[in-house]
Coordinates of C-alpha atoms and ligand atoms in Angstrom, one line a residue:
M267 CA 93.0 68.4 126.4
E268 CA 90.5 66.2 128.1
Q269 CA 89.5 69.0 130.5
I270 CA 88.7 71.4 127.5
K271 CA 86.8 68.6 125.7
E272 CA 84.7 68.0 128.8
I273 CA 83.8 71.7 129.1
L274 CA 82.9 71.9 125.5
K275 CA 80.8 68.7 125.6
N276 CA 78.9 70.0 128.6
I277 CA 78.2 73.4 127.1
L278 CA 77.5 72.3 123.5
E279 CA 75.5 69.1 124.1
E280 CA 73.4 70.8 126.7
K281 CA 72.8 73.7 124.3
K282 CA 74.0 76.2 126.9
L283 CA 76.1 78.2 124.5
I284 CA 75.4 81.9 123.7
K285 CA 78.7 82.6 122.0
M286 CA 82.3 81.5 122.0
V287 CA 85.4 83.2 120.7
F288 CA 88.7 81.7 119.8
G289 CA 91.6 84.2 119.8
S290 CA 95.3 84.6 120.3
A291 CA 96.7 82.6 117.3
R292 CA 99.5 80.1 118.0
K293 CA 101.3 81.0 114.7
K294 CA 101.4 83.9 112.3
T295 CA 100.7 81.5 109.4
I296 CA 97.1 80.8 110.6
P297 CA 95.0 82.4 107.9
Y298 CA 92.2 83.5 110.2
H299 CA 92.8 85.6 113.3
K300 CA 89.5 84.9 115.2
I301 CA 86.7 82.4 115.2
I302 CA 83.2 83.1 116.7
I303 CA 80.7 80.3 117.2
R304 CA 77.0 80.8 118.0
P305 CA 74.0 78.5 118.1
I306 CA 71.4 79.0 115.3
I307 CA 68.2 77.4 114.1
I308 CA 67.8 77.0 110.4
K309 CA 64.5 75.5 109.2
D310 CA 63.7 74.2 112.7
Q311 CA 67.1 72.4 112.9
F312 CA 69.6 73.3 115.6
Y313 CA 73.2 74.0 114.5
Y314 CA 76.3 75.8 115.6
Q315 CA 77.5 78.5 113.2
V316 CA 81.3 78.9 112.9
E317 CA 82.4 82.3 111.7
Y318 CA 86.0 82.4 110.4
H319 CA 87.4 85.9 110.5
Y320 CA 90.1 86.4 107.9
K321 CA 91.9 89.7 107.3
D322 CA 89.4 90.9 104.7
K323 CA 86.5 88.5 104.7
V324 CA 84.3 86.4 107.0
I325 CA 83.2 82.9 106.2
H326 CA 80.5 80.8 107.8
E327 CA 80.0 77.1 108.3
N328 CA 77.1 75.4 110.1
L329 CA 77.8 72.2 112.1
N330 CA 76.1 69.8 114.4
P331 CA 77.3 69.6 118.1
E332 CA 79.3 66.4 117.7
D333 CA 81.3 67.7 114.7
L334 CA 81.8 71.0 116.4
I335 CA 83.4 69.5 119.6
L336 CA 86.1 67.8 117.5
L337 CA 86.7 70.9 115.4
C338 CA 87.0 73.0 118.6
C339 CA 89.6 70.6 120.0
D340 CA 91.5 71.0 116.8
F341 CA 91.3 74.8 117.0
M342 CA 92.7 74.7 120.5
I343 CA 95.6 72.3 119.7
M344 CA 96.6 73.7 116.3
D345 CA 95.4 77.3 116.0
F346 CA 94.5 79.3 119.1
K347 CA 95.7 79.7 122.7
Q348 CA 92.6 81.3 124.1
L349 CA 88.9 80.5 124.2
N350 CA 86.2 82.6 125.7
I351 CA 82.9 80.9 126.3
Y352 CA 79.7 82.8 127.1
A353 CA 77.1 80.3 128.3
I354 CA 73.6 80.9 129.8
N355 CA 74.9 79.9 133.2
E356 CA 78.5 81.1 133.2
D357 CA 81.4 82.7 131.4
I358 CA 84.5 80.6 131.0
Q359 CA 87.9 81.7 129.8
I360 CA 90.3 79.0 128.8
L361 CA 94.0 80.0 128.5
A362 CA 95.7 77.1 126.8
A363 CA 99.3 77.9 125.9
N364 CA 99.6 74.3 126.7
P365 CA 96.3 72.6 125.7
N366 CA 97.1 69.7 128.1
D367 CA 97.4 72.0 131.1
P368 CA 94.9 74.8 130.5
K369 CA 94.0 77.5 132.9
V370 CA 90.3 77.7 133.3
L371 CA 88.6 80.8 134.7
K372 CA 84.9 80.9 135.4
S373 CA 82.7 83.9 136.2
K374 CA 79.1 85.0 136.3
P375 CA 77.3 85.0 132.9
S376 CA 77.6 88.3 131.1
K377 CA 75.5 87.7 128.0
K378 CA 71.8 87.1 127.5
K379 CA 70.3 84.4 125.4
V380 CA 69.2 85.6 122.0
D381 CA 66.7 84.6 119.4
L382 CA 68.2 81.8 117.3
S383 CA 66.4 82.1 114.0
H384 CA 68.9 82.3 111.2
N385 CA 67.5 85.1 109.0
K386 CA 66.2 86.9 112.0
K387 CA 65.5 90.6 112.1
K388 CA 68.5 92.6 113.6
Q389 CA 68.8 91.6 117.2
Y390 CA 69.2 94.8 119.3
I391 CA 70.7 95.0 122.7
I392 CA 67.5 96.6 123.8
P393 CA 64.9 94.8 121.7
D394 CA 61.8 96.3 120.1
N395 CA 58.5 95.0 121.6
E396 CA 59.9 94.3 125.0
P397 CA 59.0 96.9 127.7
C398 CA 62.0 98.9 128.8
D399 CA 61.3 101.5 131.5
F400 CA 63.5 104.4 130.4
L401 CA 62.3 104.1 126.7
I402 CA 58.7 104.2 127.9
R403 CA 59.4 107.1 130.2
L404 CA 61.2 109.1 127.5
G405 CA 58.3 108.4 125.1
V406 CA 60.3 106.3 122.7
S407 CA 58.1 103.3 123.1
D408 CA 54.6 102.5 124.4
Y409 CA 54.0 100.5 127.6
N410 CA 54.3 97.2 125.7
G411 CA 57.7 98.1 124.5
K412 CA 56.6 98.9 120.9
V413 CA 58.8 101.6 119.6
F414 CA 56.9 104.5 118.1
Q415 CA 57.5 104.9 114.4
K416 CA 58.7 108.5 114.7
H417 CA 61.3 107.5 117.3
Y418 CA 62.6 104.5 115.4
S419 CA 65.8 106.2 114.3
K420 CA 66.5 107.3 117.9
F421 CA 65.9 103.7 119.0
R422 CA 68.4 102.4 116.4
Q423 CA 70.9 105.1 117.4
I424 CA 70.6 104.0 121.1
N425 CA 71.2 100.4 120.2
K426 CA 74.1 101.3 117.9
F427 CA 75.7 103.3 120.7
L428 CA 75.3 100.3 123.1
E429 CA 76.9 98.0 120.6
I430 CA 79.9 100.3 120.5
V431 CA 80.0 100.4 124.3
D432 CA 79.7 96.6 124.3
D433 CA 82.7 96.3 121.9
S434 CA 84.9 98.6 124.0
F435 CA 83.8 97.2 127.3
E436 CA 86.7 94.7 127.9
S437 CA 89.2 97.5 128.6
L438 CA 87.3 98.7 131.7
D439 CA 88.2 97.4 135.1
T440 CA 84.9 96.0 136.2
S441 CA 86.1 95.0 139.7
K442 CA 85.6 98.6 140.9
T443 CA 82.9 101.2 140.5
I444 CA 82.9 102.4 136.9
K445 CA 82.6 106.1 136.6
V446 CA 81.1 107.6 133.5
I447 CA 80.5 111.1 132.4
D448 CA 78.3 112.2 129.5
F449 CA 79.4 115.7 128.6
G450 CA 76.6 117.7 126.9
C451 CA 74.0 115.0 127.7
G452 CA 71.0 117.0 126.5
K453 CA 67.7 115.1 127.0
A454 CA 70.0 112.1 127.9
Y455 CA 68.5 109.3 125.8
L456 CA 71.9 107.8 125.5
T457 CA 72.9 108.5 129.2
F458 CA 69.8 106.6 130.3
A459 CA 70.6 103.9 127.8
L460 CA 74.1 103.6 129.1
Y461 CA 72.9 103.3 132.7
H462 CA 70.3 100.7 131.7
Y463 CA 73.0 98.7 129.9
L464 CA 75.8 98.9 132.4
R465 CA 73.8 98.7 135.6
I466 CA 70.7 96.7 134.7
I467 CA 71.8 94.4 131.9
K468 CA 75.4 94.0 133.0
G469 CA 74.8 94.4 136.7
L470 CA 77.9 96.5 137.2
D471 CA 78.6 98.9 139.9
V472 CA 78.5 102.3 138.1
E473 CA 78.2 106.0 138.8
I474 CA 77.0 108.0 135.8
I475 CA 76.9 111.7 135.5
G476 CA 75.3 113.7 132.7
L477 CA 76.4 117.3 132.4
D478 CA 74.7 120.0 130.4
L479 CA 74.5 123.8 130.4
K480 CA 70.7 123.8 130.3
E481 CA 69.0 124.0 133.7
D482 CA 65.5 122.9 132.5
V483 CA 67.0 119.8 130.8
I484 CA 69.0 118.8 133.8
E485 CA 65.9 119.2 136.1
F486 CA 63.9 117.1 133.7
C487 CA 66.5 114.3 133.5
N488 CA 67.0 114.2 137.3
K489 CA 63.3 113.9 137.8
I490 CA 63.1 110.9 135.4
A491 CA 66.2 109.3 137.0
Q492 CA 64.5 109.5 140.4
E493 CA 61.2 108.1 139.1
L494 CA 63.0 105.2 137.5
E495 CA 65.0 104.7 140.7
F496 CA 68.2 105.0 138.8
D497 CA 70.0 105.9 142.0
K498 CA 73.5 106.0 140.6
L499 CA 72.6 108.3 137.7
K500 CA 72.9 112.1 138.4
F501 CA 72.6 115.1 136.2
L502 CA 74.5 118.3 136.8
I503 CA 74.3 121.8 135.4
G504 CA 77.7 122.9 134.2
N505 CA 80.0 123.9 131.4
I506 CA 82.3 121.1 130.2
K507 CA 85.2 123.6 130.0
D508 CA 85.0 124.3 133.8
Y509 CA 84.1 120.8 135.0
A510 CA 86.7 119.8 137.5
S511 CA 84.8 117.8 140.1
D512 CA 85.6 114.2 139.3
Q513 CA 87.5 111.8 137.1
A514 CA 85.9 109.2 134.9
D515 CA 86.8 105.8 133.5
M516 CA 84.6 106.4 130.4
V517 CA 83.9 109.8 128.9
V518 CA 81.1 110.2 126.4
T519 CA 80.4 113.3 124.5
L520 CA 77.8 113.1 121.7
H521 CA 77.1 116.1 119.6
A522 CA 78.6 118.6 121.9
C523 CA 79.1 121.6 119.7
D524 CA 82.4 123.0 118.3
T525 CA 85.1 123.3 121.0
A526 CA 82.9 121.8 123.7
T527 CA 84.1 118.4 122.3
D528 CA 87.7 119.5 122.8
F529 CA 87.2 120.4 126.4
A530 CA 85.6 117.0 127.0
L531 CA 88.6 115.2 125.3
I532 CA 91.0 117.3 127.3
N533 CA 89.3 116.3 130.6
A534 CA 89.3 112.7 129.6
V535 CA 93.0 112.6 128.8
K536 CA 93.8 114.5 131.9
W537 CA 91.9 111.8 133.9
K538 CA 93.5 109.0 131.9
S539 CA 90.0 107.8 131.1
Q540 CA 90.1 104.3 129.7
I541 CA 87.4 104.8 127.0
I542 CA 86.4 108.0 125.1
L543 CA 83.4 107.9 122.8
S544 CA 82.9 111.2 121.1
V545 CA 80.7 112.2 118.2
P546 CA 81.7 115.8 117.4
C547 CA 79.5 118.3 115.7
C548 CA 79.6 121.9 114.5
Q549 CA 83.3 121.9 114.0
H550 CA 83.6 125.6 113.2
E551 CA 86.8 126.6 115.0
L552 CA 89.2 126.1 112.2
F553 CA 86.9 127.5 109.4
N554 CA 88.4 131.0 109.7
Q555 CA 91.9 129.8 110.6
I556 CA 92.9 127.6 107.7
K557 CA 95.2 129.3 105.3
E558 CA 96.7 127.7 102.3
T559 CA 96.9 128.6 98.6
L560 CA 96.6 125.3 96.7
H561 CA 93.1 124.5 98.1
A562 CA 91.8 128.1 98.0
P563 CA 89.9 127.5 94.8
L564 CA 88.0 124.7 96.5
F565 CA 87.3 126.7 99.6
K566 CA 85.7 129.5 97.8
H567 CA 82.6 127.2 98.1
G568 CA 81.7 127.5 101.8
I569 CA 80.1 124.1 102.0
L570 CA 83.3 122.4 100.8
K571 CA 85.4 124.4 103.2
D572 CA 83.0 123.5 106.0
R573 CA 83.2 119.8 105.2
F574 CA 86.9 119.9 105.0
T575 CA 87.1 121.8 108.3
E576 CA 85.1 119.0 110.0
I577 CA 87.5 116.3 108.7
L578 CA 90.6 118.3 109.6
T579 CA 89.3 119.1 113.1
D580 CA 88.4 115.5 113.9
G581 CA 91.6 114.2 112.2
I582 CA 93.8 116.3 114.4
R583 CA 91.8 115.4 117.5
G584 CA 92.4 111.8 116.7
L585 CA 96.2 112.4 116.3
K586 CA 96.3 114.3 119.6
L587 CA 94.6 111.3 121.3
E588 CA 97.0 108.9 119.7
A589 CA 99.9 111.1 120.9
A590 CA 98.4 110.8 124.4
G591 CA 98.6 107.0 124.2
Y592 CA 95.1 106.1 123.0
D593 CA 94.2 103.6 120.2
V594 CA 91.9 105.7 118.0
K595 CA 89.3 104.6 115.5
M596 CA 87.0 106.7 113.5
I597 CA 83.7 104.8 113.1
E598 CA 80.3 105.4 111.6
F599 CA 78.0 106.1 114.5
T600 CA 74.6 106.1 112.8
T601 CA 73.7 105.9 109.1
L602 CA 73.5 109.2 107.4
E603 CA 69.8 108.9 107.3
H604 CA 69.7 109.8 111.0
T605 CA 72.1 112.7 111.0
S606 CA 75.1 113.8 109.0
K607 CA 77.0 114.2 112.3
N608 CA 77.8 110.5 112.3
I609 CA 81.5 110.0 112.8
M610 CA 82.5 108.8 116.2
I611 CA 86.0 109.1 117.6
K612 CA 86.5 106.0 119.6
A613 CA 89.6 106.1 121.7
V614 CA 90.7 103.4 124.1
K615 CA 93.7 103.7 126.4
S616 CA 96.3 101.1 125.9
K617 CA 96.8 99.1 129.1
P618 CA 100.1 99.8 130.8
V619 CA 102.4 96.9 131.3
A620 CA 103.0 95.8 134.9
T621 CA 106.7 96.6 135.3
S622 CA 107.4 93.8 137.7
S623 CA 106.4 91.1 135.3
E624 CA 107.6 92.7 132.1
T625 CA 108.6 90.3 129.4
E626 CA 110.6 91.0 126.2
K627 CA 107.3 91.1 124.3
D628 CA 106.0 93.7 126.7
V629 CA 109.1 95.9 126.4
K630 CA 108.7 95.7 122.6
E631 CA 105.0 96.6 122.8
T632 CA 105.7 99.6 125.1
A633 CA 108.4 100.8 122.7
A634 CA 106.1 100.4 119.7
R635 CA 103.4 102.4 121.6
K636 CA 105.7 105.2 122.4
N637 CA 106.9 105.4 118.8
K638 CA 103.3 105.5 117.6
A639 CA 102.5 108.3 120.0
L640 CA 105.6 110.3 119.0
K641 CA 104.8 109.8 115.3
A642 CA 101.2 111.0 115.9
N643 CA 102.5 114.1 117.6
E644 CA 104.8 114.8 114.7
E645 CA 102.0 114.4 112.2
Y646 CA 99.8 116.6 114.3
E647 CA 102.4 119.4 114.4
A648 CA 103.0 119.1 110.7
L649 CA 99.3 119.5 109.9
K650 CA 99.1 122.4 112.3
K651 CA 102.0 124.2 110.6
Y652 CA 100.7 123.4 107.1
W653 CA 97.2 124.8 107.7
H654 CA 98.3 127.6 110.0
I655 CA 95.9 126.6 112.7
N656 CA 95.8 127.0 116.4
P657 CA 93.2 124.5 117.6
T658 CA 91.8 124.3 121.2
I659 CA 92.8 120.6 121.3
D660 CA 96.4 121.9 121.3
S661 CA 96.2 122.5 125.1
L662 CA 95.9 118.8 125.5
Ligands
SAM842 C1 72.9 118.5 120.3 S1 72.7 118.2 122.0 C2 73.2 116.5 122.1 C3 72.5 115.8 123.3 C4 73.0 114.4 123.5 N1 74.4 114.3 123.8 C5 72.6 113.6 122.3 O1 73.6 113.2 121.5 O2 71.5 113.2 122.1 C6 74.1 119.1 122.6 C7 74.1 119.4 124.1 O3 75.3 119.8 124.5 C8 75.1 120.8 125.4 N2 76.4 121.6 125.5 C9 77.0 122.3 124.5 N3 78.1 122.9 124.9 C10 78.2 122.6 126.2 C11 79.2 122.9 127.2 N4 80.2 123.7 126.9 N5 79.0 122.4 128.4 C12 78.0 121.6 128.7 N6 77.0 121.3 127.8 C13 77.1 121.8 126.6 C14 73.9 121.6 124.9 O4 73.3 122.3 125.9 C15 73.1 120.5 124.4 O5 72.1 120.0 125.3

């Protein structure tokens, strides 16, 4: 335990902490499943804020460094087996199944220091009022980094997207080149943002491709990528449906219309992409397919049938991805104020268990995953039969 205490003392007393996260609970009876600690300043006083994550609530407590070190030691002994520390100079992972003999892994810092004021304005990954080359070049901000009022919702959308990427990030293998494809990239605000985030902020080895049908848009995007010297970002003309050139670790498809989303998802699953981020739109395919008598009186109103079709389309896409071994979440992408097309399908591939070191727990997890996938497929088939539909995603 002394080794952990020394690390904490060094980081906390020297005020090097950006964030730390306790996870992997020792017992099921521990009421909270995660604890996050960050430095904050309240009325000019420096504190550490402890955030307790319970099943359905989050509670905060502000402590000074001395009290916090003792509390952290208690957390490690009693409650958690793992601690991830993000400091300004390094990342440290402590694996402490036995707190007296912990495994300590150190790596380069992955997080940037942030503004510490307590009631601060929302801190974006790409902040307002700080010059950012691609935002300037795309006309979202001026040369001083001030975001133009009319582009503020785009700016928020970019940051929200990067927060989602940041959240899913752990499941990528960052020891090799990360390949990303943005299907239906359009003017590519989000493709440029992704490059900026992965390559410039995170310093990762990436290759990003933006694909779109429109020649003029692709020419425009390639020109900007060259001007910005984003040398690992390329834009190609092509149809998602026919794209067969390369595999990708992450597939992004934002607002690609109707079945274009399905072709993007089909490609991603075929490549076993680790992360899929998809915001579908114009889900028209099933509108003329659904047949069912009970709901017919509701569907005489086109707008209700349209909304229902959207939900059914995305719901069955989610099930198909689950059936293919993905953990699927439907999340709000932007607030409705920006666009009504705001549901994101976030699918992350469950990591396979290395067969040579398989434990009893791994075997159980693999079996649970298989059952989940089988159940999702049954649910998918039942819905298909009930609504008499034949969706494009079926060919997955
Ligand atoms: C609404 S825009 C979205 C642009 C960008 N992804 C965003 O969210 O800001 C949709 C883009 O998808 C492209 N698109 C639609 N179907 C496509 C397909 N089958 N193959 C490639 N691109 C497609 C369109 O040309 C258009 O630029």
